[in-house]
Amino acid sequence: MNELQNDLFLRALRREPVPRTPVWIMRQAGRYLPEYREVRAIAGDFMSLCRNAELACEVTLQPLRRYQLDAAILFSDILTVPDALGLGLSFAAGEGPRFARPVQNAAAIRKLAVPDVKSDLGYVFEAVRTIRTALAGKVPLIGFAGSPWTVATYMVEGRSSRDFATIKGLAKEDPDALLQLLDVVTETTVQYLNAQIEAGAQAIMVFDTWGSALEPDDYRRFSLANMQTIIDNLALNQGKEPVPVILFTKGAGELLRDMAQTGCNALGVDWTTDLATARRYVQDKVALQGNLDPATLRESPEVIRQGVADTLASYGHGPGHVFNLGHGITPDVDPEHLGVLVDAVHELSPQYHD
Ligand code: CP3
């Protein structure tokens, strides 16, 4: 039951030969789609949408109805984990995430405890099961979590931040407290991702949006080390094929070399490193996912097609490329423009595969 009809994405992550480059888009379910905005209005707010398995399933499937995508991604958020840790998450309209109880010092960190993941985050696993059933093997389902460092930036700052002043202060003044915070998030995330796999997630992606805000040595200590712990503790080998893992540190640049040593299958690459360079960094050790600048989607169909052509050419011949943007699609994009991108990948990529 539920045999996969399209496994191009999973094959590319394993660097097996494929007839064309598979494509999916970060934030493919989102505000640029009018049908998404309709369902979010029915749910009331973003977290209520995440907590409702039927509606989360509906918005997960919406982009697959419009475009020939090769993967679905669970509709949820990286901040479900700190919400389960008791920090009180809310999304005020148009303002981004807010925590009612940020953790900013050693005393607050000592009070944190790994939650009962199966029950406190049970709504996420129910969404995974509902989506798997609805997909009926059409394409694989990606589960995800934030990197402990990226999640911790929101827990300490209490909201989105530009300079990370409070958490960087903690890293310098009381690194042991920060490491303790990261340990709790890491342990929770391992349980969270393993439960997603158990519920049916067929690939795992770890989003480290803010790792590159750190100096390289601090990146290794406060971000990469915890992603390594996650990879080492995931139960990836329960099915016929192991569940592949994608790591994405936005702005990683040369740190892609270190990331390729973690035992992950693939690295997400943003548009500030070209894929030819990234491929040299990782020496075909891992697959690469990316990396068109999301800003390109604001331009004309001709410019979008050229951007796709350039991205495919930059990766070059051979297996191990998953087409994506270098970061999430933005809410101002015309949905027709994403269609131009996806069609261009289908049309232009076969020449890069034998
Ligand atoms: O990719 C997908 O389609 C799956 C869903 C997904 C969401 N968030 C839905 C979402 C995923 C994978 C995420 C990850 C996420 N969330 C990250 C890491 C990836 C990245 O984009 O850097 C981060 C940093 C967050 C935290 C977060 N969630 C912020 C800062 C915001 C507000 C910013 C904004 O765009 O408004 C969110 C809200 C959010 N998560 C939305 C969606 C569709 C918009 C909510 C809405 O409908 O109002």
Tab-separated table of C-alpha atoms and ligand atoms in Angstrom:
chain	number	residue	atom	x	y	z
A	1	MET	CA	0.000	0.000	0.000
A	2	ASN	CA	1.115	3.563	-0.645
A	3	GLU	CA	3.867	2.555	-3.089
A	4	LEU	CA	5.534	5.737	-4.367
A	5	GLN	CA	4.572	6.705	-7.921
A	6	ASN	CA	7.221	9.441	-8.198
A	7	ASP	CA	10.477	8.835	-6.336
A	8	LEU	CA	12.684	11.250	-8.325
A	9	PHE	CA	13.243	13.419	-5.240
A	10	LEU	CA	14.363	10.516	-3.024
A	11	ARG	CA	16.565	9.123	-5.800
A	12	ALA	CA	18.246	12.493	-6.362
A	13	LEU	CA	18.919	12.798	-2.616
A	14	ARG	CA	20.703	9.434	-2.796
A	15	ARG	CA	22.599	10.667	-5.891
A	16	GLU	CA	21.102	7.910	-8.011
A	17	PRO	CA	20.483	8.544	-11.741
A	18	VAL	CA	17.207	10.305	-12.642
A	19	PRO	CA	15.761	11.250	-16.064
A	20	ARG	CA	15.264	14.900	-14.995
A	21	THR	CA	15.982	17.137	-12.010
A	22	PRO	CA	13.242	16.933	-9.341
A	23	VAL	CA	11.814	20.200	-7.991
A	24	TRP	CA	9.991	21.447	-4.914
A	25	ILE	CA	9.892	24.927	-3.376
A	26	MET	CA	10.557	26.045	0.189
A	27	ARG	CA	7.320	27.553	1.610
A	28	GLN	CA	5.424	26.162	-1.369
A	29	ALA	CA	2.261	26.230	0.759
A	30	GLY	CA	1.881	29.861	1.706
A	31	ARG	CA	0.478	33.322	1.359
A	32	TYR	CA	1.303	33.839	-2.337
A	33	LEU	CA	-1.560	31.373	-3.029
A	34	PRO	CA	-5.089	32.858	-2.726
A	35	GLU	CA	-6.446	29.396	-1.823
A	36	TYR	CA	-3.981	29.279	1.115
A	37	ARG	CA	-5.202	32.650	2.405
A	38	GLU	CA	-8.778	31.367	2.220
A	39	VAL	CA	-8.036	28.294	4.327
A	40	ARG	CA	-5.991	30.290	6.844
A	41	ALA	CA	-8.975	32.639	7.239
A	42	ILE	CA	-11.205	29.619	7.962
A	43	ALA	CA	-8.701	28.370	10.571
A	44	GLY	CA	-8.538	31.858	12.156
A	45	ASP	CA	-4.774	32.133	12.537
A	46	PHE	CA	-1.566	30.393	11.535
A	47	MET	CA	-1.118	28.160	14.616
A	48	SER	CA	-4.776	27.052	14.483
A	49	LEU	CA	-4.109	26.026	10.884
A	50	CYS	CA	-1.070	23.998	12.016
A	51	ARG	CA	-3.116	22.322	14.778
A	52	ASN	CA	-5.938	21.260	12.448
A	53	ALA	CA	-4.800	18.102	10.606
A	54	GLU	CA	-7.483	18.315	7.882
A	55	LEU	CA	-6.746	21.966	7.076
A	56	ALA	CA	-2.960	21.497	7.342
A	57	CYS	CA	-3.350	18.618	4.885
A	58	GLU	CA	-5.434	20.757	2.549
A	59	VAL	CA	-2.833	23.560	2.349
A	60	THR	CA	-0.010	21.013	1.941
A	61	LEU	CA	-1.756	19.651	-1.170
A	62	GLN	CA	-2.706	23.030	-2.708
A	63	PRO	CA	0.608	23.719	-4.492
A	64	LEU	CA	0.689	20.113	-5.809
A	65	ARG	CA	-2.624	20.712	-7.575
A	66	ARG	CA	-1.234	23.743	-9.382
A	67	TYR	CA	2.315	22.650	-10.195
A	68	GLN	CA	4.177	19.490	-11.186
A	69	LEU	CA	6.166	19.279	-7.946
A	70	ASP	CA	8.138	16.204	-6.909
A	71	ALA	CA	7.717	16.475	-3.123
A	72	ALA	CA	5.226	17.678	-0.528
A	73	ILE	CA	6.363	19.311	2.727
A	74	LEU	CA	4.467	18.985	5.982
A	75	PHE	CA	2.596	22.190	6.745
A	76	SER	CA	3.819	23.264	10.168
A	77	ASP	CA	6.530	25.508	11.618
A	78	ILE	CA	9.917	25.222	13.304
A	79	LEU	CA	8.522	27.087	16.335
A	80	THR	CA	6.163	24.271	17.361
A	81	VAL	CA	9.097	22.896	19.406
A	82	PRO	CA	9.585	25.937	21.689
A	83	ASP	CA	5.806	26.237	21.915
A	84	ALA	CA	5.788	22.695	23.347
A	85	LEU	CA	8.590	23.777	25.710
A	86	GLY	CA	6.073	26.198	27.233
A	87	LEU	CA	7.227	29.552	25.858
A	88	GLY	CA	3.781	30.617	24.622
A	89	LEU	CA	3.974	31.138	20.854
A	90	SER	CA	1.698	33.516	18.994
A	91	PHE	CA	1.706	35.048	15.527
A	92	ALA	CA	0.256	38.560	15.615
A	93	ALA	CA	-1.160	39.440	12.177
A	94	GLY	CA	1.598	40.785	9.935
A	95	GLU	CA	4.173	40.847	12.738
A	96	GLY	CA	5.842	37.439	12.787
A	97	PRO	CA	6.310	35.159	15.795
A	98	ARG	CA	6.236	36.272	19.456
A	99	PHE	CA	7.032	34.323	22.621
A	100	ALA	CA	5.214	35.351	25.793
A	101	ARG	CA	7.945	33.786	27.977
A	102	PRO	CA	11.388	34.038	26.319
A	103	VAL	CA	14.322	32.352	28.143
A	104	GLN	CA	17.124	34.848	28.552
A	105	ASN	CA	19.298	33.712	31.457
A	106	ALA	CA	20.710	30.626	33.190
A	107	ALA	CA	17.874	30.518	35.753
A	108	ALA	CA	15.178	30.392	33.044
A	109	ILE	CA	17.172	27.823	31.072
A	110	ARG	CA	17.517	25.530	34.121
A	111	LYS	CA	13.723	25.372	34.384
A	112	LEU	CA	13.321	24.020	30.823
A	113	ALA	CA	12.532	20.332	30.460
A	114	VAL	CA	12.017	18.075	27.450
A	115	PRO	CA	8.210	17.914	26.977
A	116	ASP	CA	6.059	14.846	26.348
A	117	VAL	CA	6.614	15.080	22.602
A	118	LYS	CA	4.089	12.399	21.578
A	119	SER	CA	1.225	14.202	23.271
A	120	ASP	CA	2.255	17.892	23.220
A	121	LEU	CA	3.171	17.750	19.528
A	122	GLY	CA	0.661	15.027	18.640
A	123	TYR	CA	-1.163	17.403	16.293
A	124	VAL	CA	1.929	17.449	14.028
A	125	PHE	CA	2.114	13.651	13.799
A	126	GLU	CA	-1.606	13.502	13.080
A	127	ALA	CA	-1.059	15.988	10.231
A	128	VAL	CA	1.759	13.779	8.861
A	129	ARG	CA	-0.512	10.697	8.884
A	130	THR	CA	-3.405	12.608	7.302
A	131	ILE	CA	-1.182	14.008	4.541
A	132	ARG	CA	0.398	10.611	3.799
A	133	THR	CA	-3.049	9.098	3.366
A	134	ALA	CA	-4.207	11.944	1.118
A	135	LEU	CA	-1.044	11.845	-1.005
A	136	ALA	CA	-1.655	8.138	-1.685
A	137	GLY	CA	1.927	7.709	-2.892
A	138	LYS	CA	1.803	10.527	-5.466
A	139	VAL	CA	5.040	12.125	-4.207
A	140	PRO	CA	7.111	11.737	-1.012
A	141	LEU	CA	6.398	13.805	2.117
A	142	ILE	CA	9.159	15.852	3.756
A	143	GLY	CA	9.111	16.268	7.545
A	144	PHE	CA	11.188	19.003	9.160
A	145	ALA	CA	12.410	20.863	12.213
A	146	GLY	CA	14.515	23.927	12.883
A	147	SER	CA	18.136	23.564	13.906
A	148	PRO	CA	18.513	23.926	17.685
A	149	TRP	CA	20.538	27.149	17.228
A	150	THR	CA	17.931	28.727	14.924
A	151	VAL	CA	15.098	27.721	17.247
A	152	ALA	CA	17.078	29.024	20.241
A	153	THR	CA	17.459	32.461	18.607
A	154	TYR	CA	13.674	32.837	18.749
A	155	MET	CA	13.491	31.411	22.300
A	156	VAL	CA	16.065	33.857	23.650
A	157	GLU	CA	15.215	36.960	21.607
A	158	GLY	CA	11.460	36.270	21.978
A	159	ARG	CA	10.848	37.190	18.332
A	160	SER	CA	12.568	37.556	14.950
A	161	SER	CA	15.839	39.413	15.363
A	162	ARG	CA	18.309	41.215	13.128
A	163	ASP	CA	21.393	41.298	15.348
A	164	PHE	CA	20.811	38.418	17.810
A	165	ALA	CA	22.124	40.694	20.584
A	166	THR	CA	20.745	38.725	23.553
A	167	ILE	CA	21.694	35.217	22.416
A	168	LYS	CA	25.150	36.346	21.261
A	169	GLY	CA	25.620	37.961	24.671
A	170	LEU	CA	24.686	34.647	26.285
A	171	ALA	CA	27.146	32.798	24.007
A	172	LYS	CA	29.983	35.039	25.231
A	173	GLU	CA	28.991	35.518	28.888
A	174	ASP	CA	27.547	32.127	29.784
A	175	PRO	CA	28.227	29.581	27.027
A	176	ASP	CA	27.403	26.667	29.350
A	177	ALA	CA	23.887	27.994	29.854
A	178	LEU	CA	23.443	28.343	26.096
A	179	LEU	CA	24.756	24.806	25.552
A	180	GLN	CA	22.269	23.545	28.141
A	181	LEU	CA	19.436	25.311	26.304
A	182	LEU	CA	20.632	23.812	23.008
A	183	ASP	CA	20.740	20.336	24.616
A	184	VAL	CA	17.075	20.523	25.638
A	185	VAL	CA	16.053	21.696	22.168
A	186	THR	CA	18.221	19.021	20.527
A	187	GLU	CA	16.770	16.182	22.613
A	188	THR	CA	13.223	17.430	21.939
A	189	THR	CA	13.974	17.741	18.217
A	190	VAL	CA	15.350	14.177	17.992
A	191	GLN	CA	12.128	12.831	19.513
A	192	TYR	CA	10.056	15.174	17.336
A	193	LEU	CA	11.685	14.101	14.066
A	194	ASN	CA	11.660	10.422	14.994
A	195	ALA	CA	7.926	10.675	15.660
A	196	GLN	CA	7.459	12.386	12.269
A	197	ILE	CA	9.330	9.490	10.623
A	198	GLU	CA	7.205	6.986	12.525
A	199	ALA	CA	4.068	8.820	11.343
A	200	GLY	CA	5.210	8.625	7.712
A	201	ALA	CA	7.710	11.388	6.829
A	202	GLN	CA	9.850	10.055	3.948
A	203	ALA	CA	12.669	12.623	4.089
A	204	ILE	CA	13.795	15.033	6.810
A	205	MET	CA	15.004	18.615	6.413
A	206	VAL	CA	16.665	20.653	9.165
A	207	PHE	CA	16.313	24.429	8.687
A	208	ASP	CA	19.237	26.407	10.090
A	209	THR	CA	18.208	29.839	8.910
A	210	TRP	CA	20.488	31.763	11.289
A	211	GLY	CA	23.612	29.582	11.666
A	212	SER	CA	25.661	31.881	9.482
A	213	ALA	CA	25.111	34.779	11.890
A	214	LEU	CA	27.828	33.090	13.990
A	215	GLU	CA	31.606	33.204	13.564
A	216	PRO	CA	32.773	29.910	11.998
A	217	ASP	CA	34.104	28.394	15.244
A	218	ASP	CA	30.935	29.378	17.085
A	219	TYR	CA	28.892	27.981	14.186
A	220	ARG	CA	30.575	24.608	14.683
A	221	ARG	CA	30.076	24.716	18.442
A	222	PHE	CA	26.569	26.156	18.737
A	223	SER	CA	24.891	25.100	15.491
A	224	LEU	CA	26.621	22.305	13.575
A	225	ALA	CA	27.368	20.162	16.669
A	226	ASN	CA	23.679	19.923	17.540
A	227	MET	CA	22.678	19.141	13.966
A	228	GLN	CA	25.285	16.363	14.112
A	229	THR	CA	23.695	15.014	17.308
A	230	ILE	CA	20.317	15.028	15.583
A	231	ILE	CA	21.612	13.072	12.576
A	232	ASP	CA	23.362	10.574	14.867
A	233	ASN	CA	20.150	9.904	16.792
A	234	LEU	CA	17.502	9.733	14.065
A	235	ALA	CA	15.864	6.350	13.462
A	236	LEU	CA	16.367	6.452	9.712
A	237	ASN	CA	16.580	2.741	8.965
A	238	GLN	CA	13.139	1.327	9.609
A	239	GLY	CA	11.833	1.028	6.056
A	240	LYS	CA	13.245	-0.576	2.929
A	241	GLU	CA	15.378	2.493	2.185
A	242	PRO	CA	16.857	4.795	4.843
A	243	VAL	CA	15.102	8.158	5.244
A	244	PRO	CA	17.369	10.834	3.692
A	245	VAL	CA	18.331	13.961	5.657
A	246	ILE	CA	18.837	17.463	4.191
A	247	LEU	CA	20.696	20.150	6.168
A	248	PHE	CA	20.191	23.788	5.233
A	249	THR	CA	22.280	26.549	6.784
A	250	LYS	CA	21.396	29.716	4.910
A	251	GLY	CA	24.555	31.595	3.935
A	252	ALA	CA	26.820	28.636	4.779
A	253	GLY	CA	29.384	29.360	2.037
A	254	GLU	CA	32.590	27.439	2.768
A	255	LEU	CA	31.016	25.866	5.852
A	256	LEU	CA	29.262	23.525	3.393
A	257	ARG	CA	32.536	21.550	3.595
A	258	ASP	CA	31.994	20.877	7.304
A	259	MET	CA	28.294	20.188	6.830
A	260	ALA	CA	29.036	17.532	4.199
A	261	GLN	CA	30.927	15.500	6.834
A	262	THR	CA	27.915	15.016	9.138
A	263	GLY	CA	26.453	11.958	7.447
A	264	CYS	CA	23.548	13.906	5.941
A	265	ASN	CA	22.473	13.007	2.389
A	266	ALA	CA	22.055	16.510	1.001
A	267	LEU	CA	22.749	20.169	1.678
A	268	GLY	CA	20.443	23.070	0.915
A	269	VAL	CA	22.348	25.912	-0.747
A	270	ASP	CA	21.238	29.547	-0.852
A	271	TRP	CA	21.927	31.825	-3.852
A	272	THR	CA	25.073	33.433	-2.396
A	273	THR	CA	27.132	30.335	-3.299
A	274	ASP	CA	26.828	29.032	-6.835
A	275	LEU	CA	26.142	25.352	-7.213
A	276	ALA	CA	29.359	24.732	-9.180
A	277	THR	CA	31.358	26.073	-6.212
A	278	ALA	CA	29.209	24.184	-3.693
A	279	ARG	CA	29.748	21.002	-5.682
A	280	ARG	CA	33.517	21.506	-5.490
A	281	TYR	CA	33.254	22.068	-1.718
A	282	VAL	CA	31.375	18.821	-1.111
A	283	GLN	CA	33.206	16.654	-3.692
A	284	ASP	CA	30.091	14.633	-4.614
A	285	LYS	CA	29.867	13.417	-1.012
A	286	VAL	CA	26.272	14.692	-0.731
A	287	ALA	CA	23.475	15.882	-3.018
A	288	LEU	CA	22.722	19.621	-3.332
A	289	GLN	CA	19.351	21.356	-3.168
A	290	GLY	CA	18.776	24.863	-4.478
A	291	ASN	CA	19.414	27.648	-5.249
A	292	LEU	CA	17.643	30.263	-7.403
A	293	ASP	CA	17.271	33.654	-5.690
A	294	PRO	CA	13.572	33.952	-4.677
A	295	ALA	CA	13.674	37.562	-5.944
A	296	THR	CA	13.870	36.162	-9.502
A	297	LEU	CA	10.202	35.134	-9.203
A	298	ARG	CA	9.204	38.809	-9.248
A	299	GLU	CA	10.650	39.165	-12.759
A	300	SER	CA	9.272	38.300	-16.213
A	301	PRO	CA	8.777	34.698	-17.448
A	302	GLU	CA	11.872	35.140	-19.679
A	303	VAL	CA	14.053	36.147	-16.733
A	304	ILE	CA	12.699	33.262	-14.640
A	305	ARG	CA	13.436	30.729	-17.401
A	306	GLN	CA	16.956	32.111	-17.762
A	307	GLY	CA	17.431	31.840	-13.979
A	308	VAL	CA	16.384	28.184	-14.086
A	309	ALA	CA	18.705	27.524	-17.055
A	310	ASP	CA	21.652	29.171	-15.254
A	311	THR	CA	21.007	27.234	-12.024
A	312	LEU	CA	20.849	23.901	-13.859
A	313	ALA	CA	24.007	24.748	-15.810
A	314	SER	CA	25.828	25.769	-12.642
A	315	TYR	CA	25.199	22.351	-11.066
A	316	GLY	CA	26.063	20.759	-14.395
A	317	HIS	CA	25.799	17.147	-15.478
A	318	GLY	CA	25.039	14.154	-13.348
A	319	PRO	CA	22.838	13.100	-10.461
A	320	GLY	CA	22.505	14.667	-7.021
A	321	HIS	CA	20.646	17.925	-7.733
A	322	VAL	CA	17.230	18.826	-6.348
A	323	PHE	CA	15.943	22.098	-7.791
A	324	ASN	CA	14.644	24.643	-5.270
A	325	LEU	CA	14.885	28.321	-4.434
A	326	GLY	CA	17.754	29.469	-2.221
A	327	HIS	CA	15.194	30.383	0.493
A	328	GLY	CA	11.418	30.444	0.855
A	329	ILE	CA	9.080	31.872	-1.783
A	330	THR	CA	7.851	35.338	-0.762
A	331	PRO	CA	4.152	36.285	-0.349
A	332	ASP	CA	4.253	38.873	-3.172
A	333	VAL	CA	4.954	36.334	-5.947
A	334	ASP	CA	2.422	35.910	-8.781
A	335	PRO	CA	1.426	32.194	-8.668
A	336	GLU	CA	1.739	32.030	-12.483
A	337	HIS	CA	5.435	32.808	-12.132
A	338	LEU	CA	6.066	29.728	-10.017
A	339	GLY	CA	4.411	27.706	-12.806
A	340	VAL	CA	6.952	29.144	-15.252
A	341	LEU	CA	9.790	28.026	-12.961
A	342	VAL	CA	8.501	24.485	-12.456
A	343	ASP	CA	7.759	23.986	-16.167
A	344	ALA	CA	11.246	25.257	-17.049
A	345	VAL	CA	12.856	22.684	-14.718
A	346	HIS	CA	10.856	19.907	-16.401
A	347	GLU	CA	11.770	21.153	-19.856
A	348	LEU	CA	15.411	22.144	-19.444
A	349	SER	CA	16.794	19.583	-16.979
A	350	PRO	CA	16.716	16.267	-18.951
A	351	GLN	CA	19.828	17.332	-20.928
A	352	TYR	CA	21.852	17.174	-17.680
A	353	HIS	CA	21.009	13.508	-17.124
A	354	ASP	CA	22.078	10.566	-19.309
B	1	CP3	O1	7.849	25.122	3.284
B	1	CP3	C1	6.635	24.900	3.548
B	1	CP3	O2	5.706	25.104	2.741
B	1	CP3	C2	6.323	24.232	4.883
B	1	CP3	C3	5.942	25.080	5.942
B	1	CP3	C4	6.943	25.941	6.706
B	1	CP3	C5	6.525	27.117	7.361
B	1	CP3	N1	7.569	27.594	8.094
B	1	CP3	C6	5.177	27.682	7.271
B	1	CP3	C7	4.978	29.096	7.642
B	1	CP3	C8	8.288	25.756	7.016
B	1	CP3	C9	9.253	24.676	6.536
B	1	CP3	C10	8.676	26.810	7.907
B	1	CP3	C11	10.019	26.927	8.502
B	1	CP3	C12	10.370	28.139	9.264
B	1	CP3	N2	9.583	28.862	10.114
B	1	CP3	C13	11.669	28.707	9.296
B	1	CP3	C14	12.881	28.145	8.613
B	1	CP3	C15	12.881	28.371	7.153
B	1	CP3	C16	13.013	29.813	6.729
B	1	CP3	O3	12.096	30.283	6.049
B	1	CP3	O4	14.026	30.424	7.057
B	1	CP3	C17	11.633	29.812	10.154
B	1	CP3	C18	12.778	30.742	10.495
B	1	CP3	C19	10.309	29.903	10.669
B	1	CP3	C20	9.792	30.857	11.684
B	1	CP3	C21	8.665	31.656	11.163
B	1	CP3	N3	7.427	31.158	10.836
B	1	CP3	C22	8.658	33.050	10.905
B	1	CP3	C23	9.822	33.972	11.131
B	1	CP3	C24	7.384	33.349	10.426
B	1	CP3	C25	6.842	34.710	10.085
B	1	CP3	C26	7.427	35.213	8.833
B	1	CP3	C27	6.374	35.338	7.789
B	1	CP3	O5	6.662	34.933	6.647
B	1	CP3	O6	5.313	35.856	8.120
B	1	CP3	C28	6.641	32.156	10.341
B	1	CP3	C29	5.247	32.010	9.875
B	1	CP3	C30	4.991	31.024	8.785
B	1	CP3	N4	5.474	29.737	8.753
B	1	CP3	C31	4.155	31.225	7.653
B	1	CP3	C32	4.124	30.022	6.938
B	1	CP3	C33	3.337	29.695	5.701
B	1	CP3	C34	3.372	32.495	7.357
B	1	CP3	C35	2.246	32.493	8.316
B	1	CP3	C36	1.006	33.122	7.779
B	1	CP3	O7	0.255	32.458	7.033
B	1	CP3	O8	0.757	34.267	8.178
